[in-house]
Amino acid sequence: MAAVEAEKKAEEEEEVKAVKGGELLFCGATAWETIGRRKGLDGNLVSPTRLRPLIGINICFVASGSASCHCVALDVDGRCYTWGRNEKGQLGHGDRIQRDRPTVVSGLSRHKVIGAGAGRSHTVVVTEDGDSLAFGWNKHGQLGTGSAKNEVEGSPVRCLVSEVRNTACGADFTVWLTSVEGASIVTAGLPQYGQLGHGTDNEYNTKDSSVRLAYEAQPRPKAISSLAGETIVKVACGTNHTVAADKNGYVYTWGFGGYGRLGHREQKDEWVPRRVDVFTKHNVLPPDAVVSAGSVNSSCTAGGGQLYMWGKIKNTGDDWMYPKPLMDLSGWHLRCMDSGGMHHFVGADRSCISWGHAQSGELGYGPNAQKSSAVPKKVDILEGIHVIGVACGFAHSMVIVERTDIGDRLEQLDVYDGKASIEANEEPQSNTVVPKKAKKGSENPKKRKNSKDVSESEDDGESSNDDSDEDEGQLNGQAENKRQQNAKGRGKTTGKSTSEKKGSSRGRGRPPSAKKSSESTPAKSGKRGRPRKT
């Protein structure tokens, strides 16, 4: 009976989200063209801020990703808004012009969009009719169109999947959940770490006489055969790994295993879904469970709503090689959660809680509070407000809050107008905003010479003079960790990989600024530590 009641409650909450919607608030970096590439940037929104074009618009869903520098928002009428970095056409407007203001994707005007996912440089949406469309970078076939010939699709194109219920995106791959019997989970894109779940990384030599390796793209969506007998109902993607839960409450993970983010007590890469043994027998996930994946960690709620996390949880200390309960949030009812680069956002009861390593105000604590927090801490300005949904990106966060029973509290929040080269009508339906053109530059950091990283080092056809920020190196795949593993994928179990010691190339660990542990930052408000219910 308890399971039935929980399932009904989950369905009711989903229905409320879809019908009512709420106000979208944003915090974090807004200098889209330079995020992760340069330090000391201006334009960070350190408190939850309203976006001028979306004021009064009923937003019901938001999406971003641990490697994403762009945002997606859906309203209750099925319109899709995108903004942020657009160097690969990931905003879907048919060009590569950066948008600082949320803008309707006109190419989706004939569809009612109900779900979306965002990768490093691509976006995938799901329509009410069960179709899926995608736009952005397609070099690895992550758009699922059946071909990787066109490396960039600036406007929405149809994915070769049907009866789609939901979607999620990793950095360069996509996962769809469908209603097709025996094919409830389908994947396409870059298979480098086994994150597609098909038992291979499609590795090959670029030339017969060369040791340089590449990874064959998989542009045609393919069902994961090892899960053909299971019905997958929830999925989340990190940069290079996947977490999924089936209707029976079992959890599966696969992909890149560094830092223990797969929860199997080892750092071995998994090329096919492997069940996490902690969530079996008497600790399976309830129907209303929350599943989330960050760049180097994973999390979900299990029995009694307890939040479990595993992987690299903090910049200091040991990694969690298997799921452990986060006791700071015991007793809270978590409705929604998302993880970004190294930060997390949670909507629970009538509070909004965030924590993690942050440099751009993405935790929303405000100008007079600490930037980072090693333990969950309430976002004070949102206390007492019901949170409908959250989404975390590379250096930003989005929160949807209900407008009812909060009086004029929204009016007290800051409003962000965004930058535009020509002031235009700001009504989002008109889609007439003429934004400021982005600086030319590569989406990814400098090319690596290492043979194991050909597919990632060749990610961009354009050359870039921008040195990637240490944080982006951490998120975009720990190449050194991969290099340390032998042919069987075995790695050290200490979690102390080369990526944490050397600040070189794509797999770099924490930035120099992280040496000042967030735990040593004194709390000015006296509210640090475990959030307490009021």
XYZ file of C-alpha atoms in Angstrom:
534
model
C 0.000 0.000 0.000
C 2.817 2.383 0.863
C 4.358 1.877 -2.569
C 1.023 2.558 -4.285
C 0.505 5.727 -2.258
C 4.029 6.924 -3.031
C 3.465 6.301 -6.727
C 0.191 8.253 -6.671
C 1.902 11.087 -4.812
C 4.677 11.182 -7.410
C 2.125 11.279 -10.236
C 0.230 14.101 -8.537
C 3.408 16.141 -8.109
C 4.333 15.641 -11.757
C 0.854 16.774 -12.750
C 1.134 19.888 -10.586
C 4.464 20.745 -12.211
C 3.080 20.327 -15.709
C -0.074 22.374 -15.105
C 1.006 25.173 -12.786
C 4.606 25.947 -13.565
C 6.320 28.794 -11.783
C 8.940 31.527 -11.891
C 12.444 30.694 -13.100
C 15.341 32.022 -11.039
C 18.972 31.939 -12.152
C 22.310 32.215 -10.363
C 25.892 31.780 -11.523
C 28.038 32.877 -14.451
C 26.599 34.821 -17.386
C 29.785 35.451 -19.401
C 28.935 32.470 -21.600
C 31.710 32.852 -24.143
C 34.466 32.693 -21.501
C 33.100 30.336 -18.823
C 35.709 27.726 -17.992
C 38.323 29.463 -20.103
C 39.349 32.540 -18.141
C 39.322 33.536 -14.503
C 38.260 36.690 -12.741
C 35.163 37.224 -14.865
C 32.510 39.811 -14.172
C 28.791 39.329 -14.567
C 28.191 36.597 -11.994
C 24.732 36.533 -10.411
C 25.450 35.415 -6.847
C 21.810 35.431 -5.666
C 18.742 33.833 -7.274
C 17.740 36.350 -9.942
C 14.695 36.720 -12.180
C 15.259 36.815 -15.938
C 13.418 39.706 -17.585
C 12.149 37.794 -20.658
C 10.646 35.047 -18.454
C 8.913 37.186 -15.844
C 5.305 36.012 -15.653
C 5.980 32.986 -17.905
C 4.914 29.688 -16.311
C 8.068 27.575 -16.574
C 7.558 23.895 -15.757
C 10.925 22.330 -16.650
C 14.582 23.378 -16.844
C 17.621 21.499 -18.132
C 21.365 21.943 -18.276
C 24.318 19.603 -17.755
C 27.548 19.172 -15.840
C 29.500 20.147 -18.972
C 26.897 22.585 -20.364
C 27.356 26.319 -20.772
C 23.818 26.790 -22.076
C 20.321 26.480 -20.629
C 16.926 25.093 -21.688
C 13.552 26.002 -20.196
C 10.047 24.793 -21.102
C 6.775 26.542 -20.302
C 3.384 24.985 -19.637
C 2.311 25.612 -23.238
C 5.185 23.515 -24.595
C 7.395 26.359 -25.825
C 11.152 25.834 -25.594
C 13.502 28.658 -24.565
C 17.287 28.457 -24.874
C 20.146 30.810 -24.048
C 23.885 30.750 -23.375
C 26.873 29.594 -25.406
C 26.054 28.769 -29.013
C 29.333 28.056 -30.811
C 28.012 24.702 -32.054
C 24.401 25.724 -32.691
C 23.272 24.130 -29.431
C 20.575 26.776 -28.937
C 18.695 25.630 -32.055
C 18.117 29.052 -33.631
C 19.799 28.221 -36.939
C 22.913 30.278 -36.209
C 25.888 30.392 -33.875
C 25.086 33.691 -32.175
C 25.249 33.722 -28.397
C 21.990 34.510 -26.584
C 22.159 36.188 -23.198
C 18.356 36.261 -22.963
C 16.001 33.271 -23.062
C 14.674 33.025 -26.627
C 11.967 30.783 -28.063
C 13.233 28.104 -30.463
C 11.041 28.881 -33.468
C 11.917 25.572 -35.137
C 9.940 23.790 -32.413
C 6.817 25.963 -32.705
C 4.772 23.099 -34.189
C 5.568 20.830 -31.274
C 4.584 20.801 -27.621
C 7.865 20.115 -25.841
C 7.597 18.298 -22.490
C 11.197 17.275 -21.755
C 14.785 18.170 -22.616
C 18.429 17.367 -21.995
C 21.605 19.385 -22.536
C 25.115 18.139 -23.279
C 28.368 20.000 -23.670
C 27.382 21.378 -27.077
C 24.071 19.741 -28.012
C 20.443 19.776 -26.928
C 17.754 17.101 -27.197
C 14.020 17.634 -26.581
C 11.000 15.340 -26.237
C 7.534 16.215 -27.549
C 4.090 15.343 -26.267
C 3.645 12.980 -29.235
C 6.641 10.865 -28.182
C 9.010 12.254 -30.800
C 12.495 13.584 -30.112
C 14.360 16.402 -31.859
C 17.908 17.600 -31.395
C 20.298 20.363 -32.420
C 23.910 21.354 -31.912
C 27.156 19.425 -32.263
C 26.884 16.008 -33.882
C 30.477 14.903 -34.506
C 30.028 11.797 -32.379
C 26.457 11.123 -33.503
C 25.022 12.384 -30.214
C 21.969 13.860 -31.972
C 20.796 10.361 -32.903
C 19.954 11.212 -36.510
C 21.617 8.100 -37.921
C 24.479 10.070 -39.429
C 27.387 12.127 -38.154
C 28.110 13.615 -41.574
C 26.831 17.050 -40.571
C 28.947 17.915 -37.552
C 26.704 20.836 -36.620
C 22.911 21.011 -36.842
C 21.878 24.558 -36.032
C 18.141 23.872 -36.268
C 16.066 21.013 -34.795
C 16.372 17.674 -36.610
C 14.458 14.488 -35.847
C 16.086 11.708 -33.823
C 15.617 8.094 -34.931
C 13.673 7.045 -31.844
C 9.964 6.596 -31.176
C 7.578 6.514 -28.212
C 10.032 8.628 -26.211
C 9.157 9.361 -22.584
C 12.278 11.168 -21.390
C 15.856 12.032 -22.336
C 19.163 12.883 -20.683
C 22.504 14.031 -22.105
C 26.105 13.465 -21.122
C 28.888 15.622 -22.517
C 28.890 13.970 -25.959
C 26.202 11.296 -25.807
C 22.437 11.017 -25.387
C 20.096 8.592 -23.613
C 16.396 8.201 -24.390
C 13.754 6.370 -22.343
C 11.006 4.878 -24.509
C 7.800 2.890 -24.144
C 8.944 0.316 -26.703
C 8.886 -3.158 -25.177
C 12.384 -4.579 -24.795
C 13.960 -1.209 -25.653
C 13.134 1.004 -22.706
C 16.563 2.678 -22.843
C 18.329 3.737 -26.056
C 21.686 5.491 -26.497
C 23.795 7.210 -29.171
C 26.958 9.285 -29.369
C 30.533 8.929 -28.118
C 31.280 5.434 -26.689
C 34.789 6.225 -25.414
C 34.331 5.102 -21.799
C 31.531 2.618 -22.402
C 28.895 5.193 -21.409
C 26.551 3.959 -24.158
C 26.266 0.602 -22.410
C 26.758 -1.628 -25.458
C 29.787 -3.574 -24.244
C 32.409 -1.698 -26.257
C 34.161 1.639 -26.490
C 34.487 1.327 -30.321
C 38.196 2.050 -30.084
C 40.325 1.790 -33.226
C 43.702 2.871 -34.613
C 43.531 5.907 -36.860
C 46.176 4.364 -39.132
C 47.659 0.892 -39.466
C 51.116 2.151 -38.579
C 49.959 4.525 -35.838
C 49.271 4.099 -32.136
C 46.876 7.031 -32.167
C 43.455 5.875 -31.074
C 39.999 7.155 -31.857
C 36.473 6.086 -30.987
C 33.939 5.292 -33.657
C 30.826 7.423 -33.359
C 27.457 5.753 -32.924
C 24.954 8.042 -34.676
C 22.068 5.552 -34.782
C 20.250 5.166 -31.439
C 20.574 1.598 -30.189
C 18.785 -0.181 -27.349
C 20.949 -1.554 -24.523
C 20.532 -5.293 -24.944
C 21.530 -6.226 -21.382
C 18.537 -4.204 -20.092
C 16.055 -5.582 -22.630
C 14.174 -7.433 -19.891
C 13.964 -4.414 -17.588
C 11.819 -1.290 -17.744
C 14.009 1.739 -17.055
C 11.995 4.619 -15.581
C 14.649 7.134 -14.462
C 17.985 8.154 -15.937
C 20.660 10.793 -15.333
C 23.968 11.437 -17.100
C 27.263 12.794 -15.858
C 29.985 13.965 -18.194
C 30.967 10.418 -19.182
C 28.793 8.080 -17.113
C 25.149 7.087 -16.766
C 22.883 6.253 -13.805
C 19.503 4.561 -14.317
C 16.750 3.023 -12.179
C 14.195 0.412 -13.241
C 10.558 0.024 -12.199
C 11.578 -2.432 -9.459
C 13.796 0.151 -7.793
C 17.165 -1.304 -8.816
C 19.966 1.095 -9.785
C 22.426 0.556 -12.644
C 25.538 2.549 -13.539
C 28.041 2.363 -16.398
C 30.672 4.434 -18.195
C 33.760 6.141 -16.796
C 34.625 4.738 -13.357
C 37.143 7.285 -12.038
C 36.692 8.530 -8.443
C 34.210 5.723 -7.754
C 31.331 7.562 -9.439
C 29.773 4.240 -10.515
C 29.430 3.053 -6.907
C 30.975 -0.412 -7.379
C 33.814 -0.014 -4.845
C 36.379 0.225 -7.659
C 37.410 2.609 -10.427
C 36.943 0.225 -13.301
C 35.128 1.494 -16.389
C 31.893 -0.389 -17.042
C 30.917 -0.936 -20.678
C 27.540 -2.486 -19.850
C 25.048 -1.553 -17.102
C 26.017 -3.003 -13.730
C 23.623 -3.149 -10.805
C 24.658 -1.209 -7.697
C 24.547 -3.737 -4.869
C 23.643 -1.184 -2.173
C 20.188 -0.684 -3.717
C 18.886 -4.245 -3.554
C 16.779 -6.383 -1.221
C 15.372 -4.024 1.422
C 16.815 -0.765 0.062
C 15.352 -0.426 -3.419
C 14.306 2.964 -4.774
C 10.672 4.068 -4.291
C 8.608 5.268 -7.297
C 9.123 8.915 -6.347
C 12.916 8.555 -6.028
C 15.248 11.254 -7.311
C 18.219 10.224 -9.489
C 21.031 12.661 -10.306
C 24.528 12.643 -11.803
C 27.238 15.283 -11.672
C 30.522 15.416 -13.533
C 32.353 13.123 -11.094
C 29.639 11.858 -8.748
C 26.186 10.292 -8.599
C 23.250 10.363 -6.189
C 19.727 9.098 -5.582
C 17.111 8.891 -2.861
C 16.268 5.441 -1.490
C 14.165 4.057 1.352
C 12.592 6.726 3.537
C 13.746 9.431 1.150
C 17.341 9.202 2.360
C 19.825 10.765 -0.065
C 22.805 8.600 -1.026
C 25.869 9.930 -2.856
C 29.041 8.405 -4.269
C 32.100 9.461 -6.276
C 34.103 12.644 -5.793
C 31.946 14.528 -3.311
C 34.387 17.252 -2.227
C 37.631 18.706 -3.536
C 39.350 17.467 -0.390
C 39.212 14.167 1.432
C 38.627 10.633 0.206
C 36.269 9.742 -2.610
C 33.172 7.701 -1.827
C 33.678 4.433 -3.693
C 30.158 3.192 -2.953
C 26.823 4.875 -2.069
C 26.741 6.374 1.406
C 23.854 8.232 3.062
C 24.291 11.987 3.291
C 23.244 12.391 6.903
C 23.033 16.194 6.681
C 19.764 15.783 4.745
C 18.215 12.973 6.796
C 14.548 13.609 7.488
C 14.040 15.942 4.552
C 11.597 15.142 1.756
C 13.575 15.725 -1.448
C 11.363 16.426 -4.452
C 14.029 17.376 -6.983
C 17.803 17.496 -7.277
C 20.470 18.172 -9.874
C 24.259 18.253 -9.902
C 26.606 20.382 -11.984
C 30.375 20.549 -12.185
C 31.032 20.179 -8.464
C 27.871 21.654 -6.966
C 24.383 20.430 -6.111
C 20.896 21.932 -5.759
C 17.952 20.356 -3.935
C 14.299 21.278 -3.523
C 13.010 19.863 -0.222
C 9.909 20.680 1.836
C 9.648 24.486 1.615
C 13.379 25.066 1.348
C 16.032 25.258 -1.322
C 19.373 23.714 -0.351
C 22.723 23.853 -2.154
C 26.324 22.901 -1.536
C 29.596 22.117 -3.273
C 32.569 23.881 -4.798
C 31.599 27.080 -6.603
C 33.402 30.102 -8.005
C 30.692 31.986 -9.890
C 27.884 32.308 -7.348
C 26.086 29.194 -8.584
C 25.091 28.222 -5.020
C 23.003 31.394 -4.692
C 24.114 32.324 -1.178
C 24.352 36.043 -1.934
C 27.106 38.665 -2.080
C 27.910 38.635 1.644
C 28.137 34.876 2.112
C 30.717 32.255 1.237
C 30.965 31.078 -2.372
C 31.304 27.390 -1.519
C 30.039 25.061 1.172
C 31.267 21.565 1.966
C 27.954 20.698 3.618
C 24.323 21.310 2.549
C 23.173 24.824 3.397
C 19.864 26.598 2.880
C 19.566 29.334 0.288
C 18.211 31.852 2.779
C 16.568 34.176 0.280
C 14.348 31.288 -0.909
C 13.429 29.949 2.522
C 9.717 29.194 2.819
C 9.197 29.045 -0.952
C 8.077 25.819 -2.656
C 10.632 24.676 -5.259
C 9.173 22.884 -8.295
C 12.347 22.005 -10.199
C 16.099 22.600 -10.338
C 18.879 22.246 -12.908
C 22.653 22.705 -12.641
C 25.121 23.534 -15.403
C 28.852 23.979 -15.606
C 28.898 27.193 -13.535
C 25.235 28.083 -13.087
C 22.007 26.901 -11.480
C 18.309 27.330 -12.240
C 15.399 27.029 -9.827
C 11.651 27.049 -10.526
C 9.594 28.379 -7.604
C 5.860 28.583 -7.059
C 4.338 32.049 -7.094
C 1.505 31.235 -4.680
C 1.561 32.111 -0.979
C 4.782 34.107 -1.157
C 3.329 37.608 -1.334
C 5.643 40.126 -2.960
C 8.856 38.219 -2.242
C 9.562 37.752 -5.938
C 9.368 41.509 -6.419
C 12.250 41.888 -3.973
C 14.597 39.772 -6.076
C 16.991 41.242 -8.617
C 16.062 41.186 -12.311
C 18.623 40.426 -15.010
C 18.078 41.943 -18.446
C 20.908 40.304 -20.338
C 22.997 41.924 -23.029
C 21.802 42.691 -26.525
C 23.471 44.598 -29.351
C 20.115 46.119 -30.309
C 17.320 46.659 -27.822
C 14.281 44.766 -29.048
C 10.904 43.667 -27.863
C 11.548 41.468 -24.844
C 8.352 39.436 -25.178
C 9.661 35.863 -25.441
C 6.876 34.815 -27.799
C 8.044 37.281 -30.430
C 11.562 35.810 -30.603
C 12.887 39.163 -31.838
C 15.765 39.729 -29.449
C 18.963 40.575 -31.307
C 21.704 39.392 -28.957
C 25.322 40.308 -28.695
C 27.485 38.212 -30.994
C 29.761 35.756 -29.201
C 33.507 35.902 -29.486
C 35.008 33.326 -31.781
C 36.651 30.483 -29.977
C 36.747 26.766 -29.519
C 34.207 25.040 -27.297
C 36.858 22.793 -25.811
C 40.334 23.372 -24.387
C 43.589 22.900 -26.278
C 44.128 19.650 -28.126
C 45.832 16.820 -26.326
C 48.629 14.898 -27.933
C 47.867 11.727 -26.006
C 46.710 8.826 -28.154
C 43.904 7.839 -25.779
C 42.167 11.149 -26.186
C 41.945 11.558 -29.950
C 38.174 11.783 -29.946
C 38.156 14.443 -27.262
C 41.202 16.333 -28.476
C 39.680 16.560 -31.951
C 36.376 17.782 -30.542
C 36.660 21.122 -32.213
C 37.590 21.954 -35.777
C 38.325 25.532 -34.803
C 41.581 26.481 -33.137
C 41.435 28.257 -29.822
C 43.872 30.528 -28.064
C 41.926 30.256 -24.821
C 43.509 28.256 -22.042
C 40.822 26.189 -20.425
C 40.077 26.843 -16.799
C 41.086 24.034 -14.473
C 37.447 23.311 -13.640
C 36.518 22.567 -17.249
C 39.437 20.186 -17.529
C 38.076 18.308 -14.556
C 34.624 18.004 -16.041
C 35.476 17.024 -19.572
C 36.852 13.574 -18.802
C 39.805 12.627 -16.648
C 42.197 11.428 -19.350
C 45.084 10.727 -16.996
C 42.899 8.446 -14.920
C 41.958 6.599 -18.091
C 45.610 6.367 -19.096
C 46.567 4.757 -15.820
C 44.135 1.906 -16.340
C 45.323 -1.243 -18.069
C 43.512 -3.142 -20.820
C 41.077 -4.540 -18.281
C 40.220 -1.035 -17.085
C 41.564 -1.588 -13.563
C 42.518 1.555 -11.630
C 43.754 2.471 -8.204
C 41.135 2.463 -5.529
C 42.500 5.391 -3.605
C 40.850 7.983 -5.833
C 44.140 9.893 -5.909
C 44.696 9.989 -9.638
C 47.229 11.984 -11.569
C 44.455 14.396 -12.455
C 44.443 15.595 -8.862
C 48.189 16.172 -8.792
C 49.054 17.744 -12.104
C 47.285 20.704 -13.619
C 47.996 19.712 -17.200
C 45.785 18.949 -20.196
C 42.159 17.765 -20.218
C 42.092 15.604 -17.145
C 43.238 18.237 -14.722
C 41.990 18.073 -11.185
C 40.899 20.795 -8.881
C 42.034 24.364 -9.627
C 44.635 26.116 -7.494
C 41.893 28.125 -5.833
C 40.463 24.926 -4.419
C 43.496 24.562 -2.143
C 41.704 26.912 0.155
C 39.162 24.393 1.321
C 35.600 25.547 1.387
C 35.363 24.005 4.826
C 37.830 26.549 6.192
C 35.705 29.486 5.048
C 33.994 30.939 8.103
C 30.253 31.247 7.837
C 29.113 34.799 8.303
C 25.460 34.005 8.787
C 25.986 31.347 11.471
C 23.809 28.963 9.490
C 26.434 26.642 8.130
C 26.180 22.948 8.655
C 23.169 20.721 8.548
C 20.044 22.617 7.461
C 17.401 22.542 10.110
C 13.703 22.449 9.538
C 11.786 25.459 10.784
